XYZ file of C-alpha atoms in Angstrom:
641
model
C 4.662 -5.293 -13.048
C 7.415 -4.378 -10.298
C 7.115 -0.590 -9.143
C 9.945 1.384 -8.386
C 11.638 -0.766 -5.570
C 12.765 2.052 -2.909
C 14.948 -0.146 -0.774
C 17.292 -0.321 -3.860
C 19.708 2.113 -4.983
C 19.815 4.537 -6.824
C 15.878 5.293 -5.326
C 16.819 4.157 -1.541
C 18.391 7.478 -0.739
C 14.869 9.396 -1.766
C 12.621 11.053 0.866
C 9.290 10.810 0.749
C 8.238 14.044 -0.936
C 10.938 12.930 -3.201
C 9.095 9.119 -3.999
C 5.693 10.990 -4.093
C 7.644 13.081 -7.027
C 8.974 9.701 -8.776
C 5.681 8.094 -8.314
C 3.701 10.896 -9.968
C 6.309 10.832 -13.004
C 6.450 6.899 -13.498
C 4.461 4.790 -16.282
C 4.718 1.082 -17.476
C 6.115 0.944 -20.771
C 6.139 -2.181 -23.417
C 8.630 -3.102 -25.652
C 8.060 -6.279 -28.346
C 10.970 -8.212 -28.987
C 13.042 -6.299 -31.382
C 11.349 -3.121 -31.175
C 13.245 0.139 -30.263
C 12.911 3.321 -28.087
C 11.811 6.201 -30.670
C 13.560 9.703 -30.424
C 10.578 10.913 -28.468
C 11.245 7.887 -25.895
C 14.956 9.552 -25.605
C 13.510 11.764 -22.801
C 13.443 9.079 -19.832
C 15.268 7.118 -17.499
C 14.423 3.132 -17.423
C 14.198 0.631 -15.131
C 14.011 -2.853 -16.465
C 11.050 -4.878 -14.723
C 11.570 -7.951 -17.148
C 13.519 -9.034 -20.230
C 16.179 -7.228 -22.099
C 17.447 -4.263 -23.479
C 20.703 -3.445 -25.640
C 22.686 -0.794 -25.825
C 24.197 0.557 -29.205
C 25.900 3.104 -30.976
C 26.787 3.023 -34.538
C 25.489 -0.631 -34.551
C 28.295 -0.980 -32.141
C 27.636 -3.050 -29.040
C 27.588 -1.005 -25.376
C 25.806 -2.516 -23.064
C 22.662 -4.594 -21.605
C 20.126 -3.871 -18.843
C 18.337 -6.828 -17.827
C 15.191 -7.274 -15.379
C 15.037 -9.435 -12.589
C 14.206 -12.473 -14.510
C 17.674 -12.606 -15.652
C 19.264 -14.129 -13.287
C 19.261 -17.293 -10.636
C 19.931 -14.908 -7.514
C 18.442 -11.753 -6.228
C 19.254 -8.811 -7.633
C 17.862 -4.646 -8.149
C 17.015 -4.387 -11.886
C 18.990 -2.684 -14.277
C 18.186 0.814 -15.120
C 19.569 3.622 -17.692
C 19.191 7.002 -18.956
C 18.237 7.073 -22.422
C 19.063 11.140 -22.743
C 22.879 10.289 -22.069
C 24.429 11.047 -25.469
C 27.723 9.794 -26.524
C 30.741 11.747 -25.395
C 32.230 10.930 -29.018
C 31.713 9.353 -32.137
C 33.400 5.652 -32.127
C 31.717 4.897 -36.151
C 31.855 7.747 -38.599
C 29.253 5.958 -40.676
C 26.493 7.108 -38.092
C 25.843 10.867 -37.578
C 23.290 9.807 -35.044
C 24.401 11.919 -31.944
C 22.433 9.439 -29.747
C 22.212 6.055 -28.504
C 20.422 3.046 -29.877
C 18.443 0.838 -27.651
C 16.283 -2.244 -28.733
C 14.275 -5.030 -26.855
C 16.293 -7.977 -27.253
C 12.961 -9.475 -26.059
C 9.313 -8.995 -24.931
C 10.086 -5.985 -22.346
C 8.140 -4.020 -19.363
C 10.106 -1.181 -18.432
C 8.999 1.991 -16.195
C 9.674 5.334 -17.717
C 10.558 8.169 -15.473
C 9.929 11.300 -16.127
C 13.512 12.815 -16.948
C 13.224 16.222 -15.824
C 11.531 14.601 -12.609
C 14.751 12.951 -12.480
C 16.640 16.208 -12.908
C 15.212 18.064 -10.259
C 15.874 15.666 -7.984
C 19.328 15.478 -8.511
C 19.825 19.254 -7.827
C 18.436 19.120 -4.638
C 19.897 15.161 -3.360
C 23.456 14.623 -3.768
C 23.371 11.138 -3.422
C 20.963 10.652 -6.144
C 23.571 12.968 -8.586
C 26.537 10.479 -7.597
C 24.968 8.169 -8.090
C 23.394 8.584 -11.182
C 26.514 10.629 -12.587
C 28.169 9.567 -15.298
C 31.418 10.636 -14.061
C 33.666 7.765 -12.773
C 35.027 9.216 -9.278
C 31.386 10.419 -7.872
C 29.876 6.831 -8.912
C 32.762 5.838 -7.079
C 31.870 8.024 -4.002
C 28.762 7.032 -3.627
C 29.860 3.006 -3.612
C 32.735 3.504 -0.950
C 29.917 5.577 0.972
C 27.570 2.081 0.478
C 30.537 -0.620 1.392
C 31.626 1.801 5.051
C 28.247 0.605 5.906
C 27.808 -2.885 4.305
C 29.068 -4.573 7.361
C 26.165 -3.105 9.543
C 23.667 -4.581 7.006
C 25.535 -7.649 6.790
C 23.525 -9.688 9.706
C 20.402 -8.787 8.285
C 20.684 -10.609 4.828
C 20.120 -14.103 7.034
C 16.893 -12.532 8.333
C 15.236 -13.139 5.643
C 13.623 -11.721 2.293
C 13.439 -8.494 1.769
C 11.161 -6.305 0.095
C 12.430 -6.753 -3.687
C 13.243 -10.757 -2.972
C 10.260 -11.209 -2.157
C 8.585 -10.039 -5.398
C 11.045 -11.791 -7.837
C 10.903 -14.744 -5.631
C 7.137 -15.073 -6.335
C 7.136 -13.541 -9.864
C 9.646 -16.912 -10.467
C 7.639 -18.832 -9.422
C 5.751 -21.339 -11.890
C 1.748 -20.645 -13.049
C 0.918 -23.995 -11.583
C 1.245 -22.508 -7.898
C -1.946 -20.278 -8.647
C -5.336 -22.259 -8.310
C -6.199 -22.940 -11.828
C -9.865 -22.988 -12.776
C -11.808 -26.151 -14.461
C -11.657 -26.899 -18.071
C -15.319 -26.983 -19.485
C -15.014 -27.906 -23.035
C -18.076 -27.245 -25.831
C -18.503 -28.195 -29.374
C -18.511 -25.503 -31.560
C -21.595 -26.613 -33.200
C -23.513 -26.202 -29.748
C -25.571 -23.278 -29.250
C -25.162 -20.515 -27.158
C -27.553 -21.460 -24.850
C -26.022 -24.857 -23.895
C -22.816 -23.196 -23.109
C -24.507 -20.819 -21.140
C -26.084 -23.987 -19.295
C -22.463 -25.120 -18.602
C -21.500 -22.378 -17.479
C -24.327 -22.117 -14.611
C -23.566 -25.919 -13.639
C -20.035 -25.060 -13.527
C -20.326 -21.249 -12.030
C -17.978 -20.420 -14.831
C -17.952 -17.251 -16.464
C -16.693 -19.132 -19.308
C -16.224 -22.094 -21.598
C -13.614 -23.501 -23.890
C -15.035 -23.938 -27.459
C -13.604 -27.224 -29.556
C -13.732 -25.575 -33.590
C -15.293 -27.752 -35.931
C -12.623 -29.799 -38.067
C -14.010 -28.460 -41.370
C -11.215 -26.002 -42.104
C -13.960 -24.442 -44.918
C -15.363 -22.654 -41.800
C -12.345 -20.337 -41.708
C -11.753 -21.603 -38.054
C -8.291 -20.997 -37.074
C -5.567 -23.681 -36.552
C -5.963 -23.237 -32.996
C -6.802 -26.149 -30.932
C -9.549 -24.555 -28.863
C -11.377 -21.289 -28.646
C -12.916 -19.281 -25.798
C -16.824 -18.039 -25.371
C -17.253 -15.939 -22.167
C -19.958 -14.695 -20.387
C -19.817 -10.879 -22.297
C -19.595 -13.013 -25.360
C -23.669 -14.512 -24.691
C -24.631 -11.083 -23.528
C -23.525 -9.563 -27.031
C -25.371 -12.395 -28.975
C -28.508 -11.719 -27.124
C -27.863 -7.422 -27.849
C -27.708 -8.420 -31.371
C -31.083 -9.950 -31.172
C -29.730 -13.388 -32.276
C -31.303 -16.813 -30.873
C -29.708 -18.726 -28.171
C -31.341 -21.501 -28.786
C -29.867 -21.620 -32.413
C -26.998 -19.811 -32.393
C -24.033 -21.842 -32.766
C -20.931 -21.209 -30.356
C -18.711 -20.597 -33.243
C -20.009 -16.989 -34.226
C -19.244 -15.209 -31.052
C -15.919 -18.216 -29.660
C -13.158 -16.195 -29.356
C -10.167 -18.565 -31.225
C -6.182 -17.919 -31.767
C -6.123 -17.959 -27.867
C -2.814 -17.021 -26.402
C -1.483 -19.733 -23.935
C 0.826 -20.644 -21.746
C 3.068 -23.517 -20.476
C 2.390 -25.073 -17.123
C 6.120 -24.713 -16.187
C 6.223 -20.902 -17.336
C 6.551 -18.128 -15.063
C 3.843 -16.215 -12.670
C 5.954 -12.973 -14.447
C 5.712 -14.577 -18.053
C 1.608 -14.692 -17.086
C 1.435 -11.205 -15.967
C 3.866 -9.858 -19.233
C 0.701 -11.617 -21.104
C -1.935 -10.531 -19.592
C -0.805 -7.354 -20.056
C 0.172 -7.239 -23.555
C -2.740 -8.812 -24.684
C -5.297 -7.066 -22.199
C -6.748 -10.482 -21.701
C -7.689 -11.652 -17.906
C -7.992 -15.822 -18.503
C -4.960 -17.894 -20.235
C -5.187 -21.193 -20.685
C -2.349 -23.234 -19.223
C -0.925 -25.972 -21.491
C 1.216 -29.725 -20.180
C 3.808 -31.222 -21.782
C 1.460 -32.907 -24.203
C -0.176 -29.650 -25.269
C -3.399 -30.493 -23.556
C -5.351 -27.931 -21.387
C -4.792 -28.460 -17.633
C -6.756 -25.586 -16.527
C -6.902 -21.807 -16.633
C -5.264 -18.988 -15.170
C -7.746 -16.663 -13.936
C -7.250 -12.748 -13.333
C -9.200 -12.988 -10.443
C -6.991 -16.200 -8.714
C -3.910 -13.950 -9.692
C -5.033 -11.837 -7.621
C -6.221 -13.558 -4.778
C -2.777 -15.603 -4.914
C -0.572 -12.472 -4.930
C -3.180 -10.938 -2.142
C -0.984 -12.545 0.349
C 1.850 -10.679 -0.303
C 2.343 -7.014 0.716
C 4.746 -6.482 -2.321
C 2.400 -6.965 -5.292
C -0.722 -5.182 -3.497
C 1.191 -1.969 -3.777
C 1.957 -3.026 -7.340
C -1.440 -3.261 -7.842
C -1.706 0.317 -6.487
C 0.944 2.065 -7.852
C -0.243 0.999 -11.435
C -4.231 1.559 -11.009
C -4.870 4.148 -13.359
C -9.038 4.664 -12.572
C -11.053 3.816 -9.267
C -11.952 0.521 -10.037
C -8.380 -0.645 -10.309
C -8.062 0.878 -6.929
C -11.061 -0.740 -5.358
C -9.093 -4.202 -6.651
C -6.273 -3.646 -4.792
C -8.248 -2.616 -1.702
C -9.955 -5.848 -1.980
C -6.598 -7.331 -1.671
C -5.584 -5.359 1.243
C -8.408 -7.036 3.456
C -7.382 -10.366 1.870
C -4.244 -9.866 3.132
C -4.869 -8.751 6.506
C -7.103 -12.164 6.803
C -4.144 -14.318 5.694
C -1.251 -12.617 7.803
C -3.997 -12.768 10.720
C -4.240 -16.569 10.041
C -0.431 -17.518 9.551
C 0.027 -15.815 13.093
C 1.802 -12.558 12.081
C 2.540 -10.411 14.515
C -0.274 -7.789 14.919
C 2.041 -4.644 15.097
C 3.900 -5.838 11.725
C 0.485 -6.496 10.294
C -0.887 -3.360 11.313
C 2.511 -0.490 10.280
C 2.108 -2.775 6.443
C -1.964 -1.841 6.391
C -0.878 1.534 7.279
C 1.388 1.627 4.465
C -0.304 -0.073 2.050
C -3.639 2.282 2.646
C -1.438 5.345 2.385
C -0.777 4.648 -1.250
C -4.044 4.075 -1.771
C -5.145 7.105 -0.224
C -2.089 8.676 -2.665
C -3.300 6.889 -5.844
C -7.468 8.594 -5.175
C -5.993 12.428 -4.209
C -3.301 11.976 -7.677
C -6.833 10.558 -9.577
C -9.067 13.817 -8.293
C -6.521 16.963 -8.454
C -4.917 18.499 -10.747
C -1.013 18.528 -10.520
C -0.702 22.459 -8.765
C -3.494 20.996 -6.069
C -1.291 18.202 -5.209
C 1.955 19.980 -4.952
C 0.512 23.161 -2.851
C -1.120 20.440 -0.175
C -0.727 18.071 2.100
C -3.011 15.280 2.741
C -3.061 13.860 6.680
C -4.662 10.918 8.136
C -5.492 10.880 11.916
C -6.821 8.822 14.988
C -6.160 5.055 14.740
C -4.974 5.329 11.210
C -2.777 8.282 11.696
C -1.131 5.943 14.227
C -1.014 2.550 12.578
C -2.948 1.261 14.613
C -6.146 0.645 12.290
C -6.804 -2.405 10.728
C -9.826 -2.971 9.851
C -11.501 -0.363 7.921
C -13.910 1.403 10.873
C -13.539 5.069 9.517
C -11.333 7.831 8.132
C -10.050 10.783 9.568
C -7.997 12.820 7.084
C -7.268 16.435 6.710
C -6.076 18.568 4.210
C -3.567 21.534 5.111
C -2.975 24.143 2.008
C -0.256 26.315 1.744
C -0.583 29.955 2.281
C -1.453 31.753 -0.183
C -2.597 28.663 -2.708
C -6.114 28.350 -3.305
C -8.317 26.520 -6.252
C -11.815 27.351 -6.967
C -13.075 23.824 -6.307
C -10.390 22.729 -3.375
C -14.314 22.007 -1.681
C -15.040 19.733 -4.678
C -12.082 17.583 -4.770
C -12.312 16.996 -0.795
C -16.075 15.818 -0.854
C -15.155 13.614 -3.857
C -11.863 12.621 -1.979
C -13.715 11.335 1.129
C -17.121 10.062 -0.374
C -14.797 7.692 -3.320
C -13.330 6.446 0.174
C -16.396 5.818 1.516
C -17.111 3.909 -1.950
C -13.633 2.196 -1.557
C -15.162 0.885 2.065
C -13.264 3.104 4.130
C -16.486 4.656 6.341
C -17.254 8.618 6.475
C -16.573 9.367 10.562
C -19.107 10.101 12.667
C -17.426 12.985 14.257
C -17.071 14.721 10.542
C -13.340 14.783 11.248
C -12.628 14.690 7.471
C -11.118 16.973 4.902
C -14.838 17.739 3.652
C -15.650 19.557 6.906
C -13.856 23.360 6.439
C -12.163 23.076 9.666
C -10.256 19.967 8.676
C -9.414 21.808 4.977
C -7.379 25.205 5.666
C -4.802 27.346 4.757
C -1.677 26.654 7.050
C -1.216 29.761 8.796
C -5.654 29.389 9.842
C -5.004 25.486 10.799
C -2.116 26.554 13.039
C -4.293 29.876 14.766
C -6.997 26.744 15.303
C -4.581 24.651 17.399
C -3.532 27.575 19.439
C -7.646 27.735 20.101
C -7.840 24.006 21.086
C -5.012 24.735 23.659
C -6.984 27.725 25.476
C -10.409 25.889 25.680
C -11.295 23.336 28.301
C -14.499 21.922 25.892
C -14.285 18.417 25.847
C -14.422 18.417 21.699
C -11.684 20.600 21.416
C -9.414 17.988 23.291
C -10.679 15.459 21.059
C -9.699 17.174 17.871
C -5.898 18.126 19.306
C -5.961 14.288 19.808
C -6.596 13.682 16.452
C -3.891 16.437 15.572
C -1.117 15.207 17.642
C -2.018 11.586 16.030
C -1.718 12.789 12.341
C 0.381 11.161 9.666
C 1.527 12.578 6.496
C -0.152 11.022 3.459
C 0.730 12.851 0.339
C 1.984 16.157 -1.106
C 4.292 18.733 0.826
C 5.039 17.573 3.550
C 6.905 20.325 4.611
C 3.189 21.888 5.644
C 2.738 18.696 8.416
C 6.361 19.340 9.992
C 5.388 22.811 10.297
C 2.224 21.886 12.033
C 3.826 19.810 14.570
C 6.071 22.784 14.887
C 3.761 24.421 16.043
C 2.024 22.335 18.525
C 5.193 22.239 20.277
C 4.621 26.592 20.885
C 1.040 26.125 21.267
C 1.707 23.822 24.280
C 4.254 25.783 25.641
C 1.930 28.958 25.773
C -0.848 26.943 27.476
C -1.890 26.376 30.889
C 0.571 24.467 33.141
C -2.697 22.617 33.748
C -3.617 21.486 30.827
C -1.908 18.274 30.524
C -3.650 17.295 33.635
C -6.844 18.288 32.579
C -6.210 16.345 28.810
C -5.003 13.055 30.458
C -7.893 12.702 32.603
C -10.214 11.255 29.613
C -7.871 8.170 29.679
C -9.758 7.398 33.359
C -13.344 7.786 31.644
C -13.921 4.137 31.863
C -13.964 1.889 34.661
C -11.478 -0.881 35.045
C -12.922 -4.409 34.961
C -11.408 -4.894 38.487
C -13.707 -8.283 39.015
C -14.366 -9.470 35.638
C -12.524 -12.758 36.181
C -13.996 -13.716 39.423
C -17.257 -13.072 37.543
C -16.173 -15.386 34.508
C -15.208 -18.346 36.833
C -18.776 -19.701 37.605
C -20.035 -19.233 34.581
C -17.478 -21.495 32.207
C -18.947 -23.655 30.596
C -22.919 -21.674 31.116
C -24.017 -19.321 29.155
C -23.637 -15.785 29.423
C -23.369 -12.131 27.928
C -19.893 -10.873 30.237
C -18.247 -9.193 27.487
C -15.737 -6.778 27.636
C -15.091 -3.970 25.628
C -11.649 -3.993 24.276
C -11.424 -0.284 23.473
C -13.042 0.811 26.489
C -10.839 -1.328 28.916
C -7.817 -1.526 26.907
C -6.733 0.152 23.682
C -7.942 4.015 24.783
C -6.660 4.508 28.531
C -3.199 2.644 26.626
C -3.127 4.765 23.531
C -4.577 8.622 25.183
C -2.576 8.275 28.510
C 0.778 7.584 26.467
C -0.654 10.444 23.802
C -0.985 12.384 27.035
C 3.055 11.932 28.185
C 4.228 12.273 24.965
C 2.740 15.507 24.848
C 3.591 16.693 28.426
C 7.465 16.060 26.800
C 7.000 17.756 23.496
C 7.355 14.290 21.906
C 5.174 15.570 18.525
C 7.473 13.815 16.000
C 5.899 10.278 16.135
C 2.108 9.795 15.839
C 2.440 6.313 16.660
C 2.128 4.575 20.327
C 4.706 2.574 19.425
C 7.171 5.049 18.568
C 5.862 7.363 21.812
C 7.104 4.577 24.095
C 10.217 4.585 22.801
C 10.870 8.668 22.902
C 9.324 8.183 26.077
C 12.092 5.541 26.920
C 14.669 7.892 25.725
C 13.411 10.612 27.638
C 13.720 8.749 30.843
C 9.968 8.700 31.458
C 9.652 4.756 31.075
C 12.598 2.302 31.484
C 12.466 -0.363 28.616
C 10.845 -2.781 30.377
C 8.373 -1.125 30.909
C 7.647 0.395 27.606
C 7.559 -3.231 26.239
C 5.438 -4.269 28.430
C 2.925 -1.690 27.879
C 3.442 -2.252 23.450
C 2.332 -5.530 24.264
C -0.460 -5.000 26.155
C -1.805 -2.747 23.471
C -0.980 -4.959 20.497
C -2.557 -7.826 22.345
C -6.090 -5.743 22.548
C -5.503 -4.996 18.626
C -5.065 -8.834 18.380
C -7.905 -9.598 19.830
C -10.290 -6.860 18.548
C -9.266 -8.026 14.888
C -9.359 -12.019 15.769
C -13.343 -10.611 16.725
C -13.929 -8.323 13.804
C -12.919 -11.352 11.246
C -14.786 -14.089 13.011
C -17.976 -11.763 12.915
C -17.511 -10.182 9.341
C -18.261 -7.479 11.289
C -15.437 -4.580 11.274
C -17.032 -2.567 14.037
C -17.210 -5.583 16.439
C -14.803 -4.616 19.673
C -16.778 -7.288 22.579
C -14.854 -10.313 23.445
C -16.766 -13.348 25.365
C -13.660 -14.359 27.297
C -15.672 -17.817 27.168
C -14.679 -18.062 23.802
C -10.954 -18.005 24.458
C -8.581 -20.322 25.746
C -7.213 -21.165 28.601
C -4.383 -19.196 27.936
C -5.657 -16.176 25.746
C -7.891 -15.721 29.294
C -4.685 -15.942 31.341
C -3.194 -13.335 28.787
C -5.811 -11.508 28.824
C -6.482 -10.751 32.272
C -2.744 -9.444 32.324
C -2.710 -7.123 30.104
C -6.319 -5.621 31.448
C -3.679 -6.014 35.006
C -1.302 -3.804 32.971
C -3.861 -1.326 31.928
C -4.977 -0.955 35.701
C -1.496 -0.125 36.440
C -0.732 2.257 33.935
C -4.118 4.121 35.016
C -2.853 4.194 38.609
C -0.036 5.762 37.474
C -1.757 8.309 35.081
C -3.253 9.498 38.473
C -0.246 9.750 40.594
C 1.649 11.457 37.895
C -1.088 14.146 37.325
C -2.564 13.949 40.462
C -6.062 12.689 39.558
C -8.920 11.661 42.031
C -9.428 8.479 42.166
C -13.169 9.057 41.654
């Protein structure tokens, strides 16, 4: 199941309100082999995900769209409107005014929405060329792609991209995905001995052998299936373990597959069939194991690709709390293989976005959706949370919009997070609280407040403000709230910069922590140092701080504040770097902690516990921090105090 690849044309030109639109209008659809689209299908546009589909008119031959399994090399799949009609009749024995179009084989396509489709093409002119089915704008919009196809050229040697990466590893054979056991039983035995092999085994199931006596109506199939649910249904119909043979509740005419088939041919299954185990068959026809649901997903949990096609296609909570699952899977295994922490944090960001997008689409109605905009702040507003220590999300309505249980959906919005693992905050900043879920025109009079008021809170909800990230919905609202931080800030006090910097010097540098450390390796001890405290804050407030002293309210992220910053002159690039890596270092380090703990909230490293060289790097980058917060107080004049 491939979602709507957005890196491909003709959906690479879309913005994001305009992907949140295709998203909301997209479903799977199945075709069998030979089966055709109805006239009620005749209102979509298709993309292929896998297999085949004709084109006819007049049982005259037009064309093929094929998916991605189609072909030795890397390609975008084939798409098609079905609602184009013929422009004339080439057979006068058909007075069908529309085309014909049939599943040469088993197909998953996703239908879009036409009128979706539609109403993006009146507003984005590259979407109408390119979906036009006149000849010279088509051709428009491919001169406009080859002026820039030497640009892009150097970075098809980089690597895989987005869309390679998910045919590469729907290609690739069943037999790469940790097969489970084969536990066979007779199907004589009773229900209670399988239930006994399955507790040896820690099995949820069993394979079931049918008796050779084809009076029993047993099927021709080689082996059968009794699962877990299966016992549980025997014992609700108040029938005997002990005597209840295996063959009254076996499940037999099991669908299989080969061992050299497909990971894509598994998932087509699988979803067909609504099944979640397939037996895997060798070259002899013998059972070499089984292809669990559950190893699918922990083998495609390394990959960023198929978690958000695990997202975009959850259709109820539960689906979504899978592909969370997979999200913390995959932080563990990009942690492990060494990936940088910044790439590995901006792809968490990301990937909980859409799940954030997937809950608020499950809760409201359509007219809730489209008059809000959903916001994440703090760490997560700036992609710089990955493990899942809280939310912070607002909810910004448009004027004038209102729904009698907007209250309702935002309690159940941040309590199924909480569900999902994501933590309620502490400080209330969520969309529940009233102050975080307003009209536009009363969010924006609240910022002009936080500007005029020297409590310590207010500062720390402008923080959380000025680190907000749009999420879902219009975000037209969020570009008008930055809007108007920039006027808020300009009708401030010339002093209030100073005066909202100075929190970065809260905390004390650890001037003499390594002269401490040096007697003690190799002794016990409890010098551990706070990685937010001495790193990540005075890093991430003091550059919030410049950013917002140069009206630099576009990008929420520290990352992308150094380099405005660098543009503005503020920091050459050296030093910008220097201070990225600093930061990402403490992010490193905090998660490398959090994992070996199984504690998320854990932020104390034991410096004992690191190398030779992660203490060498690490007393650095606390060298860097001291530096920066030197210069916080030289540039706003700060006692030293």
């Amino acid at each position: 199941m491939i979602p709507l690849d957005f890196t491909q044309p003709p959906f690479d030109v879309l913005s994001l309100a305009e992907r949140q639109s295709i998203r909301k209008h997209t479903q799977i659809r199945y075709l069998a082999a030979d089966e055709r689209l109805t006239s009620d299908d005749l209102l979509y546009f298709y993309v292929v995900i896998k297999g085949q589909i004709e084109q006819t008119y007049a049982d005259e031959f037009v064309a093929a769209y094929f998916g991605s399994n189609h072909s030795d090399h890397f390609h975008s799949n084939d798409w098609f409107d079905s609602r184009r009609t013929p422009k004339k009749a080439t057979n006068t024995r058909s007075p069908s005014s529309s085309y014909d179009y049939r599943a040469v084989e088993d197909t998953l396509l996703l239908q879009i929405d036409g009128t979706a489709i539609d109403k993006i093409s009146a507003q984005n002119h590259l979407v109408r060329q390119l979906l036009s089915d006149k000849l010279p704008e088509k051709l428009k919009a491919l001169q406009q792609r080859q002026s820039t196809k030497s640009q892009k050229l150097s970075l098809s040697h980089s690597g895989y991209t987005a869309q390679q990466e998910v045919q590469q590893i729907m290609l690739q054979p069943v037999t790469d995905v940790s097969l489970l056991p084969v536990h066979i039983v007779e199907a004589a035995s009773s229900l209670q001995q399988a239930a006994q092999v399955m507790t040896e085994a820690k099995m949820k199931h069993v394979l079931v052998r049918p008796l050779a006596d084809k009076a029993n109506n047993i099927s021709d199939s080689p082996l059968g299936i009794l699962t877990d649910t299966d016992v549980c249904r025997a014992v609700s119909d108040r029938q005997d373990p002990a005597t209840t043979p295996c063959q009254d509740y076996a499940s037999f005419n099991l669908r299989t597959i080969n061992a050299d088939s497909e990971i894509g041919d598994a998932l087509l299954t699988m979803t067909r069939y609504r099944i979640h185990r397939l037996p895997v068959l060798d070259d002899s026809g013998q059972v070499a194991g089984i292809l669990g649901q559950s190893n699918m997903l922990a083998y495609i949990g390394q990959h960023s690709q198929l978690i958000s096609i695990q997202i975009e296609q959850a259709k109820d909570f539960a689906s979504i709390d899978t592909a969370v699952e997979l999200i913390g899977r995959y932080i563990r295994a990009q942690q492990q293989n060494g990936v940088k922490i910044g790439n590995v944090s901006r792809m968490v960001q990301t990937l909980n976005a859409q799940v954030f997008t997937k809950l608020w689409q499950l809760i409201v109605p359509e007219e809730v959706f489209d008059n809000t905009c959903v916001i994440v702040m703090g760490s997560e507003g700036r992609g710089e949370q990955i493990m899942r220590t809280d939310q912070d999300n607002a909810l910004i309505i448009r004027d004038g919009f209102s729904h009698p249980n907007l209250a309702e959906f935002a309690d159940s919005f941040n309590q199924q997070l909480a569900a999902l693992g994501y933590p309620l905050c502490d400080g209330n900043i969520m969309m529940t609280n009233p102050m975080w879920r307003q009209p536009l025109q009363e969010f924006t009079a609240q910022i002009s407040r936080w500007f005029q008021n020297t409590d310590p809170m207010q500062a720390i909800y402008l923080s959380a403000i000025l680190d907000s990230e749009y999420v879902c919905g219009d975000e037209t609202l969020l570009t008008q709230v930055r809007e108007h931080l920039k006027v808020a800030h300009r009708h401030s006090d010339p002093m209030f910069v100073r005066q909202f910097a100075r929190a970065a010097l809260q905390f004390g540098d650890v001037n003499q922590w390594w002269q401490r450390l040096a007697p003690l390796l190799g002794k016990t001890n409890d010098a551990t140092i706070d990685l937010k405290k001495s790193g990540l804050f005075p890093l991430v407030h003091g550059i919030r701080s410049m950013a917002l002293e140069y009206d630099i309210l576009h990008v929420p992220s520290t990352r992308g504040r150094l380099r405005a910053l660098v543009q503005a002159g503020v920091f050459n690039q050296e030093r910008a770097t220097t201070l990225n890596e600093a930061l990402e270092f403490f992010m490193g380090q905090r998660l490398a902690v959090a994992l070996a703990t199984d504690n998320k909230y854990a932020r104390q490293v034991d410096p004992m516990t690191l190398s030779a060289l992660e203490r060498d790097v690490l007393k650095e980058c606390l060298s860097v921090v001291k530096s920066f917060k030197n210069q916080l107080r030289q540039h706003y004049q700060l006692e030293i105090g």
